[in-house]
Short mmCIF file of C-alpha atoms in Angstrom, two decimals:
data_model
loop_
_atom_site.label_atom_id
_atom_site.label_comp_id
_atom_site.label_asym_id
_atom_site.label_seq_id
_atom_site.Cartn_x
_atom_site.Cartn_y
_atom_site.Cartn_z
CA MET A 11 9.33 -28.95 -30.22
CA TRP A 12 10.18 -27.37 -33.30
CA LEU A 13 8.96 -24.09 -32.10
CA ILE A 14 11.08 -24.48 -28.87
CA VAL A 15 14.32 -25.44 -30.79
CA LEU A 16 13.71 -22.17 -32.94
CA LEU A 17 13.30 -20.20 -29.74
CA VAL A 18 16.55 -21.48 -28.35
CA VAL A 19 18.21 -20.75 -31.80
CA ALA A 20 16.78 -17.23 -31.93
CA ILE A 21 18.15 -16.53 -28.44
CA ALA A 22 21.58 -17.84 -29.22
CA PHE A 23 21.58 -15.85 -32.33
CA ILE A 24 20.74 -12.61 -30.62
CA VAL A 25 23.34 -13.24 -27.97
CA LEU A 26 26.20 -14.14 -30.64
CA ALA A 27 25.19 -11.44 -32.79
CA THR A 28 25.38 -8.57 -30.43
CA SER A 29 28.24 -9.87 -28.24
CA ARG A 30 30.50 -11.54 -30.85
CA LEU A 31 29.72 -10.19 -34.18
CA LYS A 32 29.10 -6.80 -32.65
CA LEU A 33 25.88 -6.33 -34.79
CA HIS A 34 23.55 -3.64 -33.32
CA PRO A 35 20.78 -5.14 -31.19
CA PHE A 36 18.09 -3.61 -33.37
CA LEU A 37 19.58 -5.54 -36.42
CA ALA A 38 20.18 -8.69 -34.30
CA LEU A 39 16.46 -8.72 -33.19
CA LEU A 40 15.05 -7.71 -36.42
CA LEU A 41 16.87 -10.59 -38.14
CA ALA A 42 15.70 -13.09 -35.34
CA ALA A 43 12.14 -12.00 -35.88
CA PHE A 44 12.14 -12.76 -39.71
CA GLY A 45 14.20 -15.88 -39.14
CA TYR A 46 11.98 -17.38 -36.47
CA GLY A 47 9.03 -16.18 -38.41
CA ILE A 48 9.76 -17.63 -41.55
CA LEU A 49 10.94 -20.90 -40.26
CA SER A 50 7.94 -21.22 -37.99
CA ARG A 51 5.49 -20.32 -40.66
CA SER A 52 7.15 -22.51 -43.25
CA ALA A 53 6.75 -25.48 -40.64
CA SER A 54 3.17 -25.00 -39.80
CA GLY A 55 2.00 -24.10 -43.61
CA GLY A 56 1.35 -20.53 -42.71
CA SER A 57 1.56 -17.49 -45.15
CA LEU A 58 5.12 -16.06 -45.27
CA ALA A 59 3.52 -12.45 -46.06
CA SER A 60 2.04 -12.81 -42.52
CA VAL A 61 5.55 -12.60 -41.12
CA VAL A 62 5.93 -9.01 -42.56
CA LYS A 63 2.73 -8.24 -41.00
CA SER A 64 3.28 -9.35 -37.67
CA ILE A 65 6.67 -7.55 -37.37
CA ASN A 66 5.23 -4.45 -38.69
CA ASP A 67 2.29 -4.53 -36.22
CA GLY A 68 4.55 -5.62 -33.25
CA PHE A 69 7.02 -2.72 -33.86
CA GLY A 70 3.87 -0.06 -34.29
CA GLU A 71 2.07 -1.34 -31.34
CA THR A 72 5.07 -1.39 -29.08
CA LEU A 73 6.26 2.08 -30.03
CA GLY A 74 2.78 3.41 -29.95
CA ALA A 75 2.62 2.37 -26.25
CA ILE A 76 5.93 3.55 -24.93
CA GLY A 77 7.76 5.69 -27.51
CA ILE A 78 6.89 9.00 -26.39
CA VAL A 79 7.42 7.94 -22.62
CA ILE A 80 10.97 6.93 -23.34
CA LEU A 81 11.43 10.19 -25.18
CA ALA A 82 10.15 12.37 -22.37
CA GLY A 83 12.32 10.33 -19.83
CA SER A 84 15.37 11.18 -21.70
CA VAL A 85 14.56 14.68 -22.01
CA ILE A 86 14.11 15.02 -18.15
CA GLY A 87 17.29 13.24 -17.52
CA VAL A 88 19.27 15.48 -19.76
CA PHE A 89 17.83 18.47 -18.35
CA LEU A 90 18.33 17.30 -14.78
CA GLU A 91 22.06 16.49 -15.56
CA LYS A 92 23.00 19.40 -17.48
CA SER A 93 21.14 22.05 -15.40
CA GLY A 94 23.04 20.85 -12.28
CA GLY A 95 19.98 19.52 -10.56
CA ALA A 96 21.46 16.00 -10.06
CA ALA A 97 24.59 17.48 -8.51
CA ARG A 98 22.39 19.61 -6.45
CA LEU A 99 20.35 16.44 -5.10
CA ALA A 100 23.56 14.74 -4.50
CA GLN A 101 24.67 17.78 -2.37
CA ARG A 102 21.62 17.64 -0.46
CA THR A 103 21.74 14.01 0.23
CA VAL A 104 25.24 14.57 1.51
CA ASP A 105 24.15 17.04 3.75
CA LEU A 106 21.43 15.07 5.18
CA VAL A 107 23.29 11.72 5.66
CA GLY A 108 26.67 13.14 6.55
CA ARG A 109 30.15 12.84 4.98
CA ARG A 110 31.04 10.03 7.59
CA ARG A 111 28.27 7.96 6.02
CA VAL A 112 29.80 8.08 2.48
CA PRO A 113 28.51 4.84 1.26
CA MET A 114 25.04 5.30 2.37
CA ALA A 115 25.03 8.91 0.99
CA MET A 116 26.24 7.62 -2.35
CA GLY A 117 24.09 4.61 -2.57
CA VAL A 118 20.87 6.94 -1.92
CA ILE A 119 22.14 9.59 -4.42
CA GLY A 120 22.60 6.92 -7.01
CA TYR A 121 19.01 5.35 -6.18
CA ILE A 122 17.34 8.79 -6.88
CA VAL A 123 19.20 10.06 -9.81
CA SER A 124 19.00 6.96 -11.79
CA ILE A 125 15.33 7.12 -11.92
CA PRO A 126 15.42 9.30 -15.03
CA VAL A 127 19.14 9.48 -16.02
CA PHE A 128 21.02 6.35 -17.28
CA CYS A 129 23.30 4.78 -14.90
CA ASP A 130 26.38 5.24 -17.09
CA SER A 131 25.69 9.03 -17.16
CA GLY A 132 24.77 9.14 -13.60
CA PHE A 133 27.86 7.40 -12.44
CA ILE A 134 30.28 9.76 -14.88
CA LEU A 135 28.58 12.84 -13.09
CA LEU A 136 28.83 11.54 -9.70
CA ALA A 137 32.11 9.91 -9.56
CA PRO A 138 34.04 12.87 -8.81
CA LEU A 139 31.72 13.59 -5.74
CA ALA A 140 32.34 9.90 -4.44
CA ARG A 141 36.27 10.39 -4.67
CA SER A 142 35.91 13.90 -2.92
CA LEU A 143 33.60 12.53 -0.13
CA SER A 144 35.71 9.30 0.31
CA SER A 145 38.97 11.32 0.50
CA LYS A 146 37.94 13.85 2.93
CA ALA A 147 35.93 11.07 5.39
CA ARG A 148 38.89 8.73 4.93
CA VAL A 149 36.78 6.16 3.61
CA PRO A 150 38.07 3.67 1.09
CA LEU A 151 37.03 4.96 -2.53
CA ALA A 152 35.90 1.34 -3.26
CA ALA A 153 33.12 1.48 -0.75
CA GLY A 154 31.71 4.97 -1.97
CA ALA A 155 32.15 3.98 -5.34
CA MET A 156 30.48 0.63 -5.39
CA ALA A 157 27.53 2.02 -3.40
CA LEU A 158 26.84 4.61 -5.99
CA SER A 159 27.42 2.00 -8.76
CA LEU A 160 24.97 -0.23 -7.14
CA GLY A 161 22.49 2.28 -6.03
CA LEU A 162 22.31 3.58 -9.65
CA TYR A 163 21.55 0.01 -10.96
CA ALA A 164 18.81 -0.58 -8.39
CA THR A 165 16.57 1.94 -9.92
CA HIS A 166 17.97 1.90 -13.49
CA THR A 167 16.62 -1.61 -13.88
CA MET A 168 13.46 -1.73 -12.12
CA VAL A 169 11.83 1.67 -11.76
CA PRO A 170 10.36 3.79 -14.83
CA PRO A 171 10.67 6.12 -16.28
CA THR A 172 14.22 4.43 -17.09
CA PRO A 173 13.70 2.97 -20.62
CA GLY A 174 14.49 -0.54 -19.93
CA PRO A 175 11.44 -1.03 -17.46
CA VAL A 176 9.00 1.19 -19.63
CA ALA A 177 9.89 -1.07 -22.65
CA ALA A 178 9.50 -4.12 -20.80
CA ALA A 179 6.16 -2.83 -19.21
CA GLY A 180 4.78 -2.00 -22.71
CA MET A 181 5.66 -5.49 -24.32
CA LEU A 182 4.09 -7.27 -21.42
CA GLU A 183 1.17 -4.85 -21.42
CA ALA A 184 1.65 -4.09 -17.80
CA ASP A 185 0.44 -1.11 -15.99
CA LEU A 186 3.06 1.20 -15.48
CA GLY A 187 1.82 2.44 -11.97
CA ARG A 188 1.94 -0.95 -10.77
CA VAL A 189 5.52 -1.51 -12.17
CA ILE A 190 6.63 1.80 -10.72
CA LEU A 191 5.21 0.84 -7.11
CA PHE A 192 6.49 -2.95 -7.31
CA GLY A 193 9.77 -1.55 -8.56
CA LEU A 194 10.12 0.88 -5.72
CA ILE A 195 9.22 -1.94 -3.29
CA VAL A 196 11.72 -4.45 -4.76
CA SER A 197 14.46 -1.92 -5.07
CA VAL A 198 14.60 -0.89 -1.60
CA PRO A 199 16.18 -4.31 -0.45
CA ALA A 200 18.40 -4.25 -3.58
CA LEU A 201 19.66 -0.83 -2.37
CA LEU A 202 20.27 -2.00 1.29
CA VAL A 203 22.27 -5.22 0.17
CA SER A 204 24.30 -2.92 -2.03
CA TRP A 205 25.06 -0.62 0.94
CA LEU A 206 26.03 -3.61 3.08
CA PHE A 207 28.14 -5.07 0.25
CA SER A 208 29.99 -1.67 0.04
CA VAL A 209 30.87 -1.40 3.83
CA LYS A 210 31.68 -5.09 4.30
CA ILE A 211 33.07 -6.17 1.25
CA ALA A 212 34.18 -3.37 -1.14
CA ALA A 213 35.56 -1.27 1.93
CA ARG A 214 38.45 -4.03 2.25
CA VAL A 215 39.85 -3.39 -1.34
CA LYS A 216 42.41 -0.43 -1.72
CA LEU A 217 42.31 1.59 -4.98
CA PRO A 218 45.21 3.76 -6.35
CA SER A 219 42.90 6.92 -5.58
CA ASP A 220 42.98 6.02 -1.90
CA GLU A 221 47.00 6.98 -1.84
CA VAL A 222 46.26 10.35 -3.41
CA PRO A 223 44.74 13.09 -1.66
CA SER A 224 41.56 14.56 -3.63
CA SER A 225 41.83 18.17 -4.87
CA ASP A 226 38.16 17.82 -5.93
CA SER A 227 36.28 20.84 -4.58
CA THR A 228 32.97 19.40 -5.43
CA THR A 229 31.72 19.43 -1.75
CA GLU A 230 33.30 22.54 -0.70
CA SER A 231 30.11 24.52 -1.55
CA ALA A 232 26.91 23.64 -3.02
CA PRO A 233 26.82 23.20 -7.00
CA ASP A 234 25.11 26.09 -8.79
CA GLY A 235 22.01 24.78 -10.03
CA PRO A 236 18.21 24.59 -9.30
CA SER A 237 16.81 24.13 -5.86
CA VAL A 238 16.30 20.50 -4.48
CA ALA A 239 12.64 21.01 -4.64
CA ARG A 240 12.83 22.02 -8.33
CA SER A 241 15.24 19.14 -9.23
CA LEU A 242 12.98 16.57 -7.46
CA ALA A 243 9.74 17.73 -8.95
CA PRO A 244 10.36 16.41 -12.80
CA ILE A 245 10.91 12.90 -11.11
CA LEU A 246 8.53 12.73 -8.44
CA VAL A 247 5.55 14.42 -10.10
CA PRO A 248 5.15 12.20 -13.03
CA ILE A 249 5.68 8.98 -10.57
CA VAL A 250 2.95 10.33 -8.28
CA LEU A 251 0.47 10.98 -10.90
CA ILE A 252 1.06 7.47 -12.60
CA LEU A 253 0.55 5.86 -9.17
CA LEU A 254 -2.56 8.05 -8.51
CA ARG A 255 -4.10 6.84 -11.64
CA SER A 256 -3.33 3.34 -10.99
CA VAL A 257 -4.87 3.63 -7.44
CA CYS A 258 -7.86 5.57 -9.24
CA LEU A 259 -8.52 2.63 -11.58
CA PHE A 260 -8.77 0.02 -8.72
CA PRO A 261 -12.18 -2.07 -9.07
CA SER A 262 -13.17 -0.37 -5.85
CA HIS A 263 -12.75 3.11 -7.00
CA PRO A 264 -11.19 4.56 -3.98
CA LEU A 265 -10.90 7.93 -5.49
CA GLY A 266 -14.50 8.13 -6.77
CA GLU A 267 -15.73 7.93 -10.51
CA GLY A 268 -16.40 11.72 -10.91
CA ALA A 269 -14.79 14.53 -12.48
CA VAL A 270 -11.73 14.40 -10.38
CA ALA A 271 -11.34 10.76 -11.12
CA GLU A 272 -11.59 11.54 -14.70
CA VAL A 273 -8.81 14.22 -14.42
CA ILE A 274 -6.57 11.73 -12.51
CA ASP A 275 -7.20 9.15 -15.13
CA PHE A 276 -6.02 11.73 -17.81
CA VAL A 277 -3.03 13.45 -16.01
CA GLY A 278 -1.84 9.99 -14.87
CA GLN A 279 -1.65 8.59 -18.33
CA PRO A 280 2.36 7.90 -18.78
CA VAL A 281 2.39 9.90 -21.69
CA VAL A 282 0.85 13.00 -20.18
CA ALA A 283 2.63 12.60 -16.67
CA LEU A 284 6.06 12.27 -18.51
CA LEU A 285 5.31 15.34 -20.46
CA ILE A 286 4.33 17.24 -17.25
CA GLY A 287 7.71 16.40 -15.98
CA VAL A 288 9.20 17.42 -19.27
CA PHE A 289 7.67 20.84 -18.74
CA LEU A 290 9.02 20.82 -14.91
CA ALA A 291 12.25 20.02 -16.32
CA PHE A 292 12.22 23.16 -18.64
CA LEU A 293 12.25 25.03 -15.29
CA LEU A 294 15.48 23.81 -14.19
CA PRO A 295 17.87 25.96 -15.98
CA ALA A 296 18.57 29.34 -14.64
CA ARG A 297 17.59 30.62 -18.02
CA LEU A 298 15.77 28.56 -20.56
CA THR A 299 16.97 29.31 -24.00
CA ARG A 300 15.71 28.45 -27.65
CA GLU A 301 19.05 26.66 -28.30
CA MET A 302 18.34 24.39 -25.22
CA LEU A 303 15.17 23.41 -26.90
CA SER A 304 16.70 23.06 -30.62
CA ALA A 305 17.83 20.11 -32.43
CA SER A 306 21.35 20.83 -31.65
CA GLY A 307 20.57 21.60 -27.85
CA TRP A 308 19.82 19.69 -24.85
CA VAL A 309 16.34 18.65 -26.24
CA GLY A 310 18.12 17.26 -29.39
CA GLU A 311 20.60 15.42 -27.48
CA ALA A 312 18.02 13.70 -25.25
CA VAL A 313 16.25 12.70 -28.77
CA LEU A 314 19.34 11.20 -30.08
CA ALA A 315 20.00 9.44 -26.93
CA ALA A 316 16.35 8.06 -27.00
CA ALA A 317 16.54 6.94 -30.58
CA THR A 318 18.49 3.92 -30.18
CA ILE A 319 16.40 2.83 -27.07
CA ILE A 320 13.10 3.47 -29.13
CA VAL A 321 14.45 1.49 -32.13
CA ILE A 322 15.69 -1.41 -30.21
CA THR A 323 12.54 -1.56 -28.37
CA GLY A 324 10.35 -1.66 -31.39
CA CYS A 325 12.34 -4.64 -32.77
CA GLY A 326 12.05 -6.26 -29.53
CA GLY A 327 8.06 -5.85 -30.00
CA ALA A 328 8.23 -7.24 -33.41
CA PHE A 329 10.16 -10.31 -32.10
CA GLY A 330 7.57 -10.72 -29.35
CA LYS A 331 4.72 -10.24 -31.86
CA VAL A 332 6.02 -13.10 -34.00
CA LEU A 333 6.51 -15.26 -31.03
CA ARG A 334 2.76 -14.82 -30.01
CA GLU A 335 1.47 -15.59 -33.22
CA SER A 336 3.45 -18.65 -33.71
CA ASN A 337 1.31 -20.11 -30.66
CA ILE A 338 4.22 -20.96 -28.66
CA ALA A 339 2.49 -20.55 -25.59
CA SER A 340 0.48 -23.63 -26.30
CA VAL A 341 3.51 -25.56 -26.66
CA VAL A 342 5.10 -24.30 -23.66
CA SER A 343 2.05 -24.66 -21.33
CA PRO A 344 2.20 -28.65 -21.60
CA LEU A 345 5.95 -28.66 -21.03
CA LEU A 346 5.67 -26.82 -17.92
CA GLY A 347 2.61 -28.77 -16.64
CA ASP A 348 1.95 -28.60 -13.18
CA ARG A 349 5.41 -26.92 -12.29
CA ALA A 350 4.27 -23.66 -14.15
CA ALA A 351 3.21 -22.07 -10.94
CA SER A 352 6.57 -22.79 -9.26
CA TRP A 353 8.45 -21.45 -12.20
CA GLY A 354 6.26 -18.46 -12.25
CA LEU A 355 8.62 -15.17 -11.67
CA TRP A 356 11.72 -17.16 -11.69
CA LEU A 357 11.73 -17.92 -15.38
CA PRO A 358 11.65 -14.37 -16.61
CA PHE A 359 14.47 -13.69 -13.95
CA VAL A 360 16.46 -16.65 -15.37
CA LEU A 361 16.04 -15.70 -18.97
CA ALA A 362 16.99 -12.01 -18.32
CA ALA A 363 20.07 -13.05 -16.26
CA ALA A 364 21.41 -15.32 -18.79
CA ILE A 365 21.06 -12.86 -21.91
CA LYS A 366 22.32 -9.92 -19.69
CA THR A 367 25.40 -12.05 -18.74
CA ALA A 368 25.92 -13.21 -22.34
CA GLN A 369 25.72 -10.00 -24.36
CA GLY A 370 26.33 -7.17 -21.62
CA SER A 371 23.31 -4.81 -22.06
CA SER A 372 20.67 -4.46 -19.36
CA THR A 373 18.36 -2.70 -21.65
CA VAL A 374 18.59 -5.28 -24.57
CA ALA A 375 18.18 -8.17 -22.06
CA MET A 376 15.08 -6.88 -20.60
CA ILE A 377 13.64 -5.98 -24.22
CA THR A 378 14.54 -9.49 -25.52
CA THR A 379 13.21 -11.22 -22.26
CA ALA A 380 10.10 -9.10 -22.60
CA GLY A 381 9.34 -10.39 -25.97
CA ILE A 382 10.00 -14.11 -25.21
CA ALA A 383 8.24 -13.93 -21.89
CA ALA A 384 4.96 -12.11 -23.18
CA PRO A 385 3.29 -15.28 -24.72
CA MET A 386 4.20 -17.23 -21.82
CA LEU A 387 2.51 -15.31 -19.21
CA GLU A 388 -0.70 -17.25 -18.99
CA PRO A 389 0.92 -20.84 -18.44
CA LEU A 390 3.08 -19.20 -15.99
CA GLY A 391 0.25 -17.67 -14.10
CA LEU A 392 1.34 -14.04 -14.53
CA ALA A 393 -1.47 -12.91 -17.08
CA THR A 394 -3.17 -10.74 -14.31
CA PRO A 395 -2.24 -7.16 -14.00
CA THR A 396 -0.29 -7.69 -10.84
CA GLY A 397 1.35 -10.57 -12.33
CA ARG A 398 2.50 -8.58 -15.34
CA ALA A 399 3.84 -5.97 -13.21
CA LEU A 400 5.90 -8.19 -11.08
CA ALA A 401 7.18 -10.09 -14.30
CA VAL A 402 8.61 -6.69 -15.47
CA VAL A 403 10.31 -6.22 -12.07
CA ALA A 404 11.57 -9.75 -12.17
CA ILE A 405 12.95 -9.24 -15.75
CA GLY A 406 14.79 -5.82 -14.38
CA ALA A 407 16.16 -7.99 -11.48
CA GLY A 408 17.57 -10.43 -13.83
CA SER A 409 18.91 -7.91 -16.11
CA MET A 410 21.31 -6.76 -13.05
CA VAL A 411 23.08 -10.27 -13.25
CA VAL A 412 25.75 -9.89 -14.10
CA SER A 413 27.96 -6.71 -15.08
CA HIS A 414 31.10 -7.89 -16.26
CA ALA A 415 33.65 -7.19 -19.20
CA ASN A 416 31.20 -7.28 -22.07
CA ASP A 417 29.23 -4.38 -20.52
CA SER A 418 30.07 -0.88 -21.12
CA TYR A 419 29.01 0.01 -17.55
CA PHE A 420 31.55 -2.23 -16.10
CA TRP A 421 34.44 -0.32 -17.93
CA ILE A 422 32.98 3.01 -16.81
CA VAL A 423 32.88 2.12 -13.32
CA THR A 424 36.49 0.31 -13.24
CA GLN A 425 38.23 3.10 -15.43
CA LEU A 426 37.10 6.18 -13.39
CA CYS A 427 37.91 4.48 -10.23
CA LYS A 428 41.18 2.93 -11.50
CA MET A 429 40.17 -0.59 -10.82
CA THR A 430 42.19 -3.49 -12.09
CA VAL A 431 40.03 -5.96 -14.18
CA ARG A 432 40.50 -8.36 -11.35
CA GLN A 433 39.16 -5.79 -8.79
CA GLY A 434 36.48 -4.98 -11.15
CA TYR A 435 35.02 -8.74 -11.07
CA LYS A 436 35.64 -8.84 -7.40
CA LEU A 437 33.58 -5.67 -6.79
CA GLN A 438 31.16 -4.75 -9.86
CA THR A 439 30.62 -8.13 -11.00
CA LEU A 440 30.06 -9.75 -7.50
CA GLY A 441 28.14 -6.80 -6.37
CA THR A 442 25.62 -6.94 -9.32
CA LEU A 443 25.23 -10.90 -8.69
CA VAL A 444 24.24 -10.24 -4.89
CA GLN A 445 22.05 -7.39 -5.65
CA GLY A 446 20.30 -9.28 -8.52
CA LEU A 447 19.72 -12.24 -6.29
CA VAL A 448 18.36 -10.43 -3.60
CA ALA A 449 16.09 -8.37 -5.84
CA ALA A 450 14.64 -11.88 -7.29
CA ALA A 451 14.05 -13.31 -3.89
CA THR A 452 12.21 -10.07 -2.96
CA VAL A 453 10.08 -10.30 -6.22
CA TRP A 454 9.16 -14.04 -5.31
CA PHE A 455 8.57 -12.95 -1.68
CA VAL A 456 6.14 -10.15 -3.07
CA GLY A 457 4.43 -12.39 -5.66
CA ALA A 458 3.92 -15.16 -3.06
CA ILE A 459 1.84 -12.46 -0.86
CA VAL A 460 0.00 -10.84 -3.97
CA LEU A 461 -0.55 -13.13 -6.57
#
């Protein structure tokens, strides 16, 4: 029981350190890893020197698996945003769906854009479009804004190459192709329920912007930028390549075992696929300059944005390694007993939801939960390739629940839409709760079929 007590204390410390003491998540995770490692080794008579080795190994193994993937995804996102590619995709979606279906259009836009772009950046980029469309179609801004916010959230938490799911997949040793496949399957119901929430509940809330005619000209003409096909290529090509590799590696070898399969196995490696996406992203600007590729240009900006996530992920991997080497799985398994299968995918979801609600960051919640869940996959019956992938998606679903005052995204949405805090809780917080619960139920349903 001492290991369980230590785990609870470590989780409480991470939450309090990041939310109350305002420590950087990397420092909180690193201190938790050292504290748990030292106390668990002292109790078992193990070597304290082995704690340092576990932390170094966990940090290095995690970053070796997903560091370049996160970095490449960040580069794609920055180029898509700054080249006007994201705005072009938004405009095209509106043209296809129609201005009268503003919530549907904004939800689909958010769903697509947030696969490579952080939801915070995506909302800042697309909020003017939501305001303009809502004004012209005489639709309450709250409906369009919440559809956009929740649409962004659906893929941000569950579909790689967004950093959170990539990091969780690396820590749980899950196949990224399977994570993408299940993430897309689960995120569709999450998107649909966010649209229903927007038109049935959010549309009843009047915001100050509803009374002010919009002067935004975003929708008057197509934004300058790359074509739709060029804008989609950096997103879709890596995803397709990764999925093809996963299919290629099925035991039945549906794509054969010859030279073609070998090529697919190479280009479908997440690192290679995302680097191909990066080169496709370089084609987005009207004119690619050396300044864009420099340390002070677009690439430099992407590297700086990715650095924080990479460091936090590495420390999460170190924490997970220390947990695994303390043999906590052998303690958890008897406690769960015959109920292990029933907990299954719900335990990662509940852990992620608790950490997300307590400290605010979805990415930190995913990384922390992945570190905790990794040694428990065997007793939970999730140690298979499919089980690991579903566990990642379950963690992503939990990291939606809920966005409130300790979440920076909550303030971005409320401030850009001029919501009161009370309206923010009624819309953003309630919306993420509904969306997360539907995603969790979908993960459980899919798991009941495929596990």
